Amino acid sequence: MKVTFFLPSSLDKNKTGPILEHIQYALDNNDEVTVLICGKAIKTCSVNPIGNPLICFACLNNFDRLIEKFELLQKVTVLKLDSFCEDSYQLNDCNFNTLEDFQNAYWDDKKLDVGWSIVSTFVSATRDISNKLNTKNIKRLNQNYLDCIKVYEKIKSFLKAHHPDRVMIFNGRLFETRAVLRGCQTLNVHCDVLEIAAFEGRNWNIYPNALPHDLNVYSQKLIDTWKGELDELKRQKVGARFYELRKSGAKTNDKSHVGGQNRDLLPENFDVTKKNIVVFNSSEDEIFSIGPEWRKEFTSQEAGVIAISELLEGNSDYHLYLRIHPNLIGVKSQFLFDLLELDRKSNITIIPPESPISSYKLLENASKVVTFGSTIGVEATYWGKPSMTLSDCFYSKIGAAYTIFDYNLRDFLFKNLISKDTDVALKYGFYQMAAGEKFKYWKGDHFRKTKIPNPNLFEKLAYHTYRILNG
């Protein structure tokens, strides 16, 4: 079998390591392996979003170190994407001025969702989802737009020339890998999307011809993983363990965000005799711009909180708390400022991201929980609280929370409801703990107990200096 691995950058060990793992598997299977690298085909990428040429220089040098250090890369064909010519195409002037403008951009009869991918990359890097853009960011996104299309056209050229049986990329959310996935789909070439999975990132998972964020595919894999474990007691125990670890502050499939909190601390004047609605917002870094299939009821989280506040206005039996995600500590963006300014409303108490108030003490004392898709929404279900999500998320398709698309928000707030089925929450927890297969060779910054190389001190100094001098 002819297998191609796309490795656009050598500078991120969390992407390089898993790809090396699967190159080894392919070689063990006697596959004919090609590793396709960028080779300066594009000016920007998710590792180098502003187009720092010295990062490109360091990346290419680091590829040489990878090849020198790991024998398996000396057994494969290494090709540069830059060596493949795109079919001729005409780009119209890109007169975009807002995130929404960019997000709605498509290419090749909508086969390439270029806008969604570049905005996703941008938000991950800047942590700012404000729609308005300054001149510098417009220029940056314009270049990302051009580069995403270039990768898409070049990968099609590569596929036509080399005819691989399958291609593998990592994650696929960011623009350079999304372009490869869409190029493969356009030409009907099988593309495996590799993702780190499960407890502490010890496992890997593959999503055939789909993003890991494809809710239908994700939900089906979740159900299949649950059914694949025939020991009912083990399923229950492992699923429950996920929620116990989260509540204790231990790391699970993500870093813990409650380390700086006092687990017994509630907001001052918290009135347990009232019906306290707690909204846990999301940082949205990775889910802001997946695709149109991720529905959102409100144009912003601020608008969602205001809608709840207005429904509760004049009813002194209710109070609304907004716990801003601790992952937003230190972030300076209009998105966060808008949320903080909601303290002007008399029936809302704002808990800023750096507050030591306990998220889990809030959850324990909440009458109902509302989220925009964050994990604590399904945790609320597990702990017996009625929980509603105002946007699609990884657990909305399996019925682990009420969703605004299936249930009226006013009714959720005012009716006497029970929580969703705890067993469904257990399925989600089990998937987070047990999905995928264990890595054999990659662990942290080592592959087969050999350290994955990094740029040298001179290269780091050079590209950091360039970044400082060029803003």
Short mmCIF file of N, CA and C in Angstrom, two decimals, residues 2-65:
data_model
loop_
_atom_site.label_atom_id
_atom_site.label_comp_id
_atom_site.label_asym_id
_atom_site.label_seq_id
_atom_site.Cartn_x
_atom_site.Cartn_y
_atom_site.Cartn_z
N LYS A 2 0.48 2.24 -0.79
CA LYS A 2 1.20 3.51 -0.84
C LYS A 2 0.56 4.48 0.16
N VAL A 3 1.35 4.89 1.14
CA VAL A 3 0.84 5.75 2.21
C VAL A 3 1.64 7.04 2.25
N THR A 4 0.94 8.16 2.32
CA THR A 4 1.59 9.47 2.42
C THR A 4 1.23 10.11 3.75
N PHE A 5 2.25 10.63 4.43
CA PHE A 5 2.06 11.36 5.67
C PHE A 5 2.38 12.83 5.42
N PHE A 6 1.45 13.71 5.73
CA PHE A 6 1.69 15.15 5.57
C PHE A 6 2.15 15.70 6.91
N LEU A 7 3.37 16.22 6.92
CA LEU A 7 3.97 16.80 8.13
C LEU A 7 4.40 18.22 7.81
N PRO A 8 3.50 19.19 7.97
CA PRO A 8 3.79 20.55 7.50
C PRO A 8 4.85 21.29 8.29
N SER A 9 5.07 20.90 9.55
CA SER A 9 6.07 21.59 10.37
C SER A 9 6.82 20.59 11.23
N SER A 10 8.09 20.87 11.47
CA SER A 10 8.90 20.01 12.36
C SER A 10 9.01 20.61 13.76
N LEU A 11 8.29 21.70 14.02
CA LEU A 11 8.52 22.47 15.24
C LEU A 11 7.54 22.16 16.37
N ASP A 12 6.59 21.27 16.14
CA ASP A 12 5.61 20.94 17.17
C ASP A 12 5.68 19.44 17.46
N LYS A 13 6.29 19.09 18.57
CA LYS A 13 6.50 17.66 18.90
C LYS A 13 5.18 16.93 19.11
N ASN A 14 4.13 17.68 19.50
CA ASN A 14 2.83 17.05 19.72
C ASN A 14 2.13 16.67 18.42
N LYS A 15 2.67 17.13 17.31
CA LYS A 15 2.19 16.69 16.00
C LYS A 15 3.21 15.77 15.34
N THR A 16 4.48 16.10 15.50
CA THR A 16 5.54 15.28 14.91
C THR A 16 5.55 13.88 15.52
N GLY A 17 5.45 13.80 16.85
CA GLY A 17 5.53 12.51 17.54
C GLY A 17 4.47 11.51 17.08
N PRO A 18 3.19 11.89 17.08
CA PRO A 18 2.16 10.96 16.62
C PRO A 18 2.31 10.55 15.16
N ILE A 19 2.77 11.48 14.30
CA ILE A 19 2.98 11.12 12.90
C ILE A 19 4.14 10.13 12.77
N LEU A 20 5.23 10.35 13.52
CA LEU A 20 6.34 9.39 13.51
C LEU A 20 5.86 8.00 13.94
N GLU A 21 5.00 7.97 14.93
CA GLU A 21 4.45 6.69 15.40
C GLU A 21 3.79 5.92 14.25
N HIS A 22 3.00 6.63 13.46
CA HIS A 22 2.26 5.95 12.39
C HIS A 22 3.12 5.70 11.15
N ILE A 23 4.17 6.48 10.98
CA ILE A 23 5.15 6.12 9.94
C ILE A 23 5.79 4.78 10.30
N GLN A 24 6.11 4.61 11.58
CA GLN A 24 6.69 3.33 12.02
C GLN A 24 5.73 2.17 11.77
N TYR A 25 4.45 2.37 12.08
CA TYR A 25 3.47 1.32 11.85
C TYR A 25 3.41 0.96 10.36
N ALA A 26 3.44 1.99 9.50
CA ALA A 26 3.36 1.74 8.06
C ALA A 26 4.58 0.97 7.56
N LEU A 27 5.76 1.34 8.07
CA LEU A 27 6.97 0.61 7.69
C LEU A 27 6.92 -0.84 8.18
N ASP A 28 6.40 -1.02 9.39
CA ASP A 28 6.26 -2.38 9.93
C ASP A 28 5.31 -3.21 9.07
N ASN A 29 4.39 -2.51 8.39
CA ASN A 29 3.42 -3.19 7.53
C ASN A 29 3.93 -3.34 6.09
N ASN A 30 5.21 -2.95 5.89
CA ASN A 30 5.83 -3.01 4.56
C ASN A 30 5.12 -2.13 3.53
N ASP A 31 4.55 -1.03 4.00
CA ASP A 31 3.94 -0.07 3.09
C ASP A 31 5.01 0.77 2.40
N GLU A 32 4.67 1.29 1.26
CA GLU A 32 5.53 2.25 0.56
C GLU A 32 5.20 3.63 1.10
N VAL A 33 6.14 4.22 1.82
CA VAL A 33 5.85 5.43 2.59
C VAL A 33 6.48 6.67 1.97
N THR A 34 5.66 7.71 1.86
CA THR A 34 6.12 9.04 1.47
C THR A 34 5.79 10.02 2.58
N VAL A 35 6.74 10.85 2.94
CA VAL A 35 6.50 11.94 3.88
C VAL A 35 6.54 13.24 3.10
N LEU A 36 5.44 13.94 3.14
CA LEU A 36 5.31 15.20 2.39
C LEU A 36 5.45 16.36 3.37
N ILE A 37 6.48 17.17 3.16
CA ILE A 37 6.69 18.33 4.02
C ILE A 37 6.40 19.60 3.23
N CYS A 38 6.31 20.71 3.93
CA CYS A 38 5.97 21.97 3.28
C CYS A 38 7.05 22.42 2.31
N GLY A 39 8.29 22.50 2.80
CA GLY A 39 9.38 22.94 1.94
C GLY A 39 9.24 24.37 1.46
N LYS A 40 8.67 25.23 2.33
CA LYS A 40 8.46 26.65 2.02
C LYS A 40 7.47 26.85 0.88
N ALA A 41 6.50 25.92 0.77
CA ALA A 41 5.45 26.08 -0.24
C ALA A 41 4.55 27.26 0.08
N ILE A 42 4.42 27.56 1.37
CA ILE A 42 3.55 28.65 1.80
C ILE A 42 4.31 29.55 2.76
N LYS A 43 3.84 30.78 2.88
CA LYS A 43 4.52 31.75 3.74
C LYS A 43 4.10 31.62 5.19
N THR A 44 2.86 31.16 5.42
CA THR A 44 2.33 31.08 6.78
C THR A 44 1.78 29.68 7.03
N CYS A 45 1.66 29.34 8.32
CA CYS A 45 1.01 28.08 8.72
C CYS A 45 0.57 28.26 10.17
N SER A 46 0.02 27.23 10.76
CA SER A 46 -0.46 27.36 12.14
C SER A 46 0.69 27.56 13.12
N VAL A 47 1.88 27.05 12.80
CA VAL A 47 3.06 27.26 13.65
C VAL A 47 3.68 28.62 13.39
N ASN A 48 3.50 29.14 12.21
CA ASN A 48 4.09 30.41 11.79
C ASN A 48 3.02 31.29 11.14
N PRO A 49 2.01 31.71 11.91
CA PRO A 49 0.84 32.36 11.32
C PRO A 49 1.10 33.75 10.74
N ILE A 50 2.19 34.40 11.16
CA ILE A 50 2.45 35.74 10.65
C ILE A 50 3.49 35.75 9.53
N GLY A 51 4.02 34.58 9.19
CA GLY A 51 4.95 34.49 8.07
C GLY A 51 6.35 34.95 8.38
N ASN A 52 6.87 34.57 9.54
CA ASN A 52 8.24 34.89 9.92
C ASN A 52 9.19 33.99 9.12
N PRO A 53 9.99 34.54 8.19
CA PRO A 53 10.83 33.70 7.33
C PRO A 53 11.89 32.91 8.11
N LEU A 54 12.28 33.41 9.28
CA LEU A 54 13.28 32.71 10.06
C LEU A 54 12.71 31.49 10.78
N ILE A 55 11.39 31.47 10.98
CA ILE A 55 10.75 30.26 11.48
C ILE A 55 10.76 29.20 10.39
N CYS A 56 10.50 29.60 9.15
CA CYS A 56 10.60 28.66 8.02
C CYS A 56 12.01 28.08 7.92
N PHE A 57 13.00 28.94 8.08
CA PHE A 57 14.40 28.51 8.03
C PHE A 57 14.68 27.47 9.12
N ALA A 58 14.23 27.76 10.34
CA ALA A 58 14.45 26.85 11.46
C ALA A 58 13.70 25.53 11.25
N CYS A 59 12.51 25.62 10.69
CA CYS A 59 11.69 24.43 10.45
C CYS A 59 12.38 23.48 9.46
N LEU A 60 12.89 24.03 8.37
CA LEU A 60 13.59 23.21 7.37
C LEU A 60 14.85 22.58 7.96
N ASN A 61 15.60 23.35 8.71
CA ASN A 61 16.80 22.80 9.36
C ASN A 61 16.44 21.69 10.34
N ASN A 62 15.31 21.89 11.03
CA ASN A 62 14.91 20.89 12.02
C ASN A 62 14.44 19.59 11.36
N PHE A 63 13.87 19.71 10.16
CA PHE A 63 13.54 18.50 9.40
C PHE A 63 14.81 17.68 9.11
N ASP A 64 15.88 18.38 8.76
CA ASP A 64 17.15 17.69 8.51
C ASP A 64 17.61 16.95 9.76
N ARG A 65 17.43 17.58 10.92
CA ARG A 65 17.82 16.94 12.18
C ARG A 65 16.94 15.70 12.45
#
